[in-house]
PDB file of C-alpha atoms in Angstrom:
ATOM      1  CA  MET A   1      10.953 -32.611  23.698  1.00  0.00           C
ATOM      2  CA  THR A   2      10.995 -30.846  20.361  1.00  0.00           C
ATOM      3  CA  THR A   3      10.087 -27.228  19.981  1.00  0.00           C
ATOM      4  CA  THR A   4       9.342 -25.513  16.718  1.00  0.00           C
ATOM      5  CA  ALA A   5      10.179 -21.899  16.196  1.00  0.00           C
ATOM      6  CA  ALA A   6       7.326 -19.596  15.398  1.00  0.00           C
ATOM      7  CA  PRO A   7       7.368 -18.306  11.837  1.00  0.00           C
ATOM      8  CA  PRO A   8       8.677 -14.755  11.451  1.00  0.00           C
ATOM      9  CA  ALA A   9       5.996 -12.171  12.143  1.00  0.00           C
ATOM     10  CA  PHE A  10       5.068  -9.388   9.739  1.00  0.00           C
ATOM     11  CA  ASP A  11       6.520  -6.088  10.936  1.00  0.00           C
ATOM     12  CA  THR A  12       3.571  -3.682  11.203  1.00  0.00           C
ATOM     13  CA  ARG A  13       5.833  -1.069  12.793  1.00  0.00           C
ATOM     14  CA  ALA A  14       8.106  -1.113   9.724  1.00  0.00           C
ATOM     15  CA  LEU A  15       4.992  -0.813   7.542  1.00  0.00           C
ATOM     16  CA  ARG A  16       3.844   2.285   9.456  1.00  0.00           C
ATOM     17  CA  GLU A  17       7.270   3.895   9.494  1.00  0.00           C
ATOM     18  CA  GLY A  18       7.890   3.149   5.818  1.00  0.00           C
ATOM     19  CA  ILE A  19       4.541   4.575   4.739  1.00  0.00           C
ATOM     20  CA  GLU A  20       4.617   7.637   6.946  1.00  0.00           C
ATOM     21  CA  ARG A  21       8.257   8.486   6.144  1.00  0.00           C
ATOM     22  CA  GLY A  22       7.739   7.750   2.451  1.00  0.00           C
ATOM     23  CA  ASP A  23      10.586   5.231   2.572  1.00  0.00           C
ATOM     24  CA  ALA A  24      10.247   2.970  -0.480  1.00  0.00           C
ATOM     25  CA  GLU A  25      13.332   0.916   0.460  1.00  0.00           C
ATOM     26  CA  ALA A  26      11.981   0.153   3.932  1.00  0.00           C
ATOM     27  CA  LEU A  27       8.654  -0.889   2.413  1.00  0.00           C
ATOM     28  CA  LEU A  28      10.329  -3.045  -0.243  1.00  0.00           C
ATOM     29  CA  ALA A  29      12.033  -5.007   2.562  1.00  0.00           C
ATOM     30  CA  LEU A  30       8.543  -6.230   3.573  1.00  0.00           C
ATOM     31  CA  TYR A  31       8.094  -8.112   0.252  1.00  0.00           C
ATOM     32  CA  ALA A  32       9.290 -11.603  -0.662  1.00  0.00           C
ATOM     33  CA  ASP A  33      11.542 -11.945  -3.703  1.00  0.00           C
ATOM     34  CA  ASP A  34       8.727 -13.569  -5.715  1.00  0.00           C
ATOM     35  CA  ALA A  35       5.933 -11.247  -4.555  1.00  0.00           C
ATOM     36  CA  GLU A  36       3.135 -10.071  -6.838  1.00  0.00           C
ATOM     37  CA  LEU A  37       1.210  -6.821  -6.419  1.00  0.00           C
ATOM     38  CA  ARG A  38      -2.051  -5.932  -8.199  1.00  0.00           C
ATOM     39  CA  MET A  39      -3.335  -2.350  -8.254  1.00  0.00           C
ATOM     40  CA  VAL A  40      -6.915  -1.519  -9.171  1.00  0.00           C
ATOM     41  CA  ASP A  41      -8.130   2.028  -9.743  1.00  0.00           C
ATOM     42  CA  ARG A  42     -10.037   4.129 -12.255  1.00  0.00           C
ATOM     43  CA  THR A  43      -7.568   3.470 -15.079  1.00  0.00           C
ATOM     44  CA  THR A  44      -6.428  -0.045 -14.176  1.00  0.00           C
ATOM     45  CA  GLN A  45      -9.831  -1.556 -13.568  1.00  0.00           C
ATOM     46  CA  PRO A  46     -10.527  -5.023 -12.126  1.00  0.00           C
ATOM     47  CA  SER A  47     -10.570  -6.744 -15.532  1.00  0.00           C
ATOM     48  CA  HIS A  48      -7.143  -5.276 -16.401  1.00  0.00           C
ATOM     49  CA  PRO A  49      -5.313  -4.390 -13.165  1.00  0.00           C
ATOM     50  CA  LEU A  50      -1.750  -3.166 -13.024  1.00  0.00           C
ATOM     51  CA  VAL A  51       0.273  -6.240 -12.023  1.00  0.00           C
ATOM     52  CA  VAL A  52       3.921  -6.097 -10.985  1.00  0.00           C
ATOM     53  CA  HIS A  53       6.066  -9.135 -10.208  1.00  0.00           C
ATOM     54  CA  GLY A  54       9.112  -9.477  -8.009  1.00  0.00           C
ATOM     55  CA  ARG A  55      11.061  -7.051  -5.891  1.00  0.00           C
ATOM     56  CA  ALA A  56      12.569  -5.102  -8.820  1.00  0.00           C
ATOM     57  CA  GLU A  57       9.175  -4.186 -10.317  1.00  0.00           C
ATOM     58  CA  ILE A  58       7.559  -3.622  -6.924  1.00  0.00           C
ATOM     59  CA  GLY A  59      10.522  -1.457  -5.910  1.00  0.00           C
ATOM     60  CA  ALA A  60      10.085   0.727  -9.015  1.00  0.00           C
ATOM     61  CA  LEU A  61       6.374   1.155  -8.246  1.00  0.00           C
ATOM     62  CA  LEU A  62       7.082   2.037  -4.598  1.00  0.00           C
ATOM     63  CA  SER A  63       9.862   4.471  -5.575  1.00  0.00           C
ATOM     64  CA  ASP A  64       7.476   6.251  -7.924  1.00  0.00           C
ATOM     65  CA  ALA A  65       4.638   6.413  -5.384  1.00  0.00           C
ATOM     66  CA  TYR A  66       6.755   7.479  -2.405  1.00  0.00           C
ATOM     67  CA  GLY A  67       9.057   9.721  -4.426  1.00  0.00           C
ATOM     68  CA  ARG A  68       6.273  12.235  -4.982  1.00  0.00           C
ATOM     69  CA  GLU A  69       5.619  15.254  -2.808  1.00  0.00           C
ATOM     70  CA  THR A  70       2.836  13.571  -0.875  1.00  0.00           C
ATOM     71  CA  THR A  71       1.955  13.036   2.768  1.00  0.00           C
ATOM     72  CA  HIS A  72       1.194   9.377   3.558  1.00  0.00           C
ATOM     73  CA  ARG A  73      -0.549   8.031   6.653  1.00  0.00           C
ATOM     74  CA  LEU A  74      -1.273   4.493   7.741  1.00  0.00           C
ATOM     75  CA  GLU A  75      -4.836   4.744   8.998  1.00  0.00           C
ATOM     76  CA  GLN A  76      -5.439   1.147  10.003  1.00  0.00           C
ATOM     77  CA  VAL A  77      -3.710  -2.223   9.896  1.00  0.00           C
ATOM     78  CA  VAL A  78      -5.085  -5.670  10.704  1.00  0.00           C
ATOM     79  CA  LEU A  79      -2.813  -8.685  10.984  1.00  0.00           C
ATOM     80  CA  GLN A  80      -4.231 -12.184  11.275  1.00  0.00           C
ATOM     81  CA  ASP A  81      -2.225 -15.355  10.819  1.00  0.00           C
ATOM     82  CA  ASP A  82      -0.636 -15.102   7.364  1.00  0.00           C
ATOM     83  CA  HIS A  83      -2.721 -12.164   6.124  1.00  0.00           C
ATOM     84  CA  VAL A  84      -2.435  -8.409   6.536  1.00  0.00           C
ATOM     85  CA  ALA A  85      -4.849  -5.657   5.532  1.00  0.00           C
ATOM     86  CA  PHE A  86      -4.148  -1.958   5.741  1.00  0.00           C
ATOM     87  CA  LEU A  87      -5.649   1.396   4.841  1.00  0.00           C
ATOM     88  CA  GLU A  88      -3.442   4.260   3.720  1.00  0.00           C
ATOM     89  CA  SER A  89      -4.404   7.863   3.090  1.00  0.00           C
ATOM     90  CA  CYS A  90      -2.341  10.234   0.983  1.00  0.00           C
ATOM     91  CA  ARG A  91      -2.537  13.955   0.362  1.00  0.00           C
ATOM     92  CA  TYR A  92      -0.825  15.998  -2.346  1.00  0.00           C
ATOM     93  CA  PRO A  93       0.194  19.634  -1.700  1.00  0.00           C
ATOM     94  CA  ASP A  94      -2.706  20.833  -3.916  1.00  0.00           C
ATOM     95  CA  GLY A  95      -5.190  19.068  -1.617  1.00  0.00           C
ATOM     96  CA  ILE A  96      -5.888  16.038  -3.822  1.00  0.00           C
ATOM     97  CA  ARG A  97      -6.411  12.961  -1.668  1.00  0.00           C
ATOM     98  CA  VAL A  98      -5.931   9.285  -2.367  1.00  0.00           C
ATOM     99  CA  LEU A  99      -7.201   6.371  -0.298  1.00  0.00           C
ATOM    100  CA  VAL A 100      -5.584   2.957  -0.748  1.00  0.00           C
ATOM    101  CA  SER A 101      -6.981  -0.256   0.722  1.00  0.00           C
ATOM    102  CA  SER A 102      -4.677  -3.278   0.568  1.00  0.00           C
ATOM    103  CA  ILE A 103      -4.882  -6.913   1.544  1.00  0.00           C
ATOM    104  CA  ALA A 104      -1.984  -9.322   1.327  1.00  0.00           C
ATOM    105  CA  ASP A 105      -0.956 -12.899   1.936  1.00  0.00           C
ATOM    106  CA  LEU A 106       2.213 -13.470   3.928  1.00  0.00           C
ATOM    107  CA  ARG A 107       4.897 -16.124   3.883  1.00  0.00           C
ATOM    108  CA  ASP A 108       7.659 -16.122   6.478  1.00  0.00           C
ATOM    109  CA  GLY A 109       6.636 -12.625   7.585  1.00  0.00           C
ATOM    110  CA  ARG A 110       6.836 -11.096   4.088  1.00  0.00           C
ATOM    111  CA  ILE A 111       4.216 -10.083   1.556  1.00  0.00           C
ATOM    112  CA  VAL A 112       3.854 -12.582  -1.298  1.00  0.00           C
ATOM    113  CA  ASP A 113       0.551 -11.577  -2.889  1.00  0.00           C
ATOM    114  CA  GLN A 114      -1.056  -8.141  -2.506  1.00  0.00           C
ATOM    115  CA  THR A 115      -4.123  -6.523  -4.003  1.00  0.00           C
ATOM    116  CA  SER A 116      -4.626  -2.784  -3.565  1.00  0.00           C
ATOM    117  CA  VAL A 117      -7.591  -0.670  -4.568  1.00  0.00           C
ATOM    118  CA  GLN A 118      -7.059   3.075  -4.744  1.00  0.00           C
ATOM    119  CA  ALA A 119      -9.518   5.928  -5.113  1.00  0.00           C
ATOM    120  CA  TRP A 120      -8.459   9.455  -6.048  1.00  0.00           C
ATOM    121  CA  ASP A 121     -10.239  12.773  -5.655  1.00  0.00           C
ATOM    122  CA  GLU A 122     -11.509  13.537  -9.131  1.00  0.00           C
ATOM    123  CA  ASN A 123     -12.761  17.074  -8.644  1.00  0.00           C
ATOM    124  CA  LYS A 124     -10.125  19.624  -7.669  1.00  0.00           C
ATOM    125  CA  SER A 125     -12.827  21.997  -6.455  1.00  0.00           C
ATOM    126  CA  TRP A 126     -13.518  19.642  -3.538  1.00  0.00           C
ATOM    127  CA  ASP A 127     -12.019  20.582  -0.232  1.00  0.00           C
ATOM    128  CA  ASP A 128     -12.186  19.094   3.251  1.00  0.00           C
ATOM    129  CA  GLY A 129     -15.852  20.058   3.480  1.00  0.00           C
ATOM    130  CA  GLY A 130     -17.073  18.352   0.305  1.00  0.00           C
ATOM    131  CA  PRO A 131     -17.999  19.655  -3.163  1.00  0.00           C
ATOM    132  CA  ALA A 132     -17.711  23.341  -3.992  1.00  0.00           C
ATOM    133  CA  GLN A 133     -20.976  25.231  -4.049  1.00  0.00           C
TER     134      GLN A 133
END
């Protein structure tokens, strides 16, 4: 009788801990060597997204993002087969908030292709209750 080992699972706990501790190195460990990450936002719009290739470029992007004085929270994560989707919220000390929605393909438990869409507060007069009156 032959048994086949299950493929390595994606580590959602490491994702949560990396995001919430702002640990770029821990997050980088979740990416395959040949991974690609696309970021879409107000300045890098869908027709011209920011695209980074490989662990070195992804590591630089993560170091920049998690090296800032920001609070990060993993709001939700969904793992199904070889796909993961997650929602992250961020807050700067001045109250500016960022919401990032990501979906990724996995291979051997690591991210190989990720697309993230981020939205930033654009009006500093907004607070938790909505626009200033």
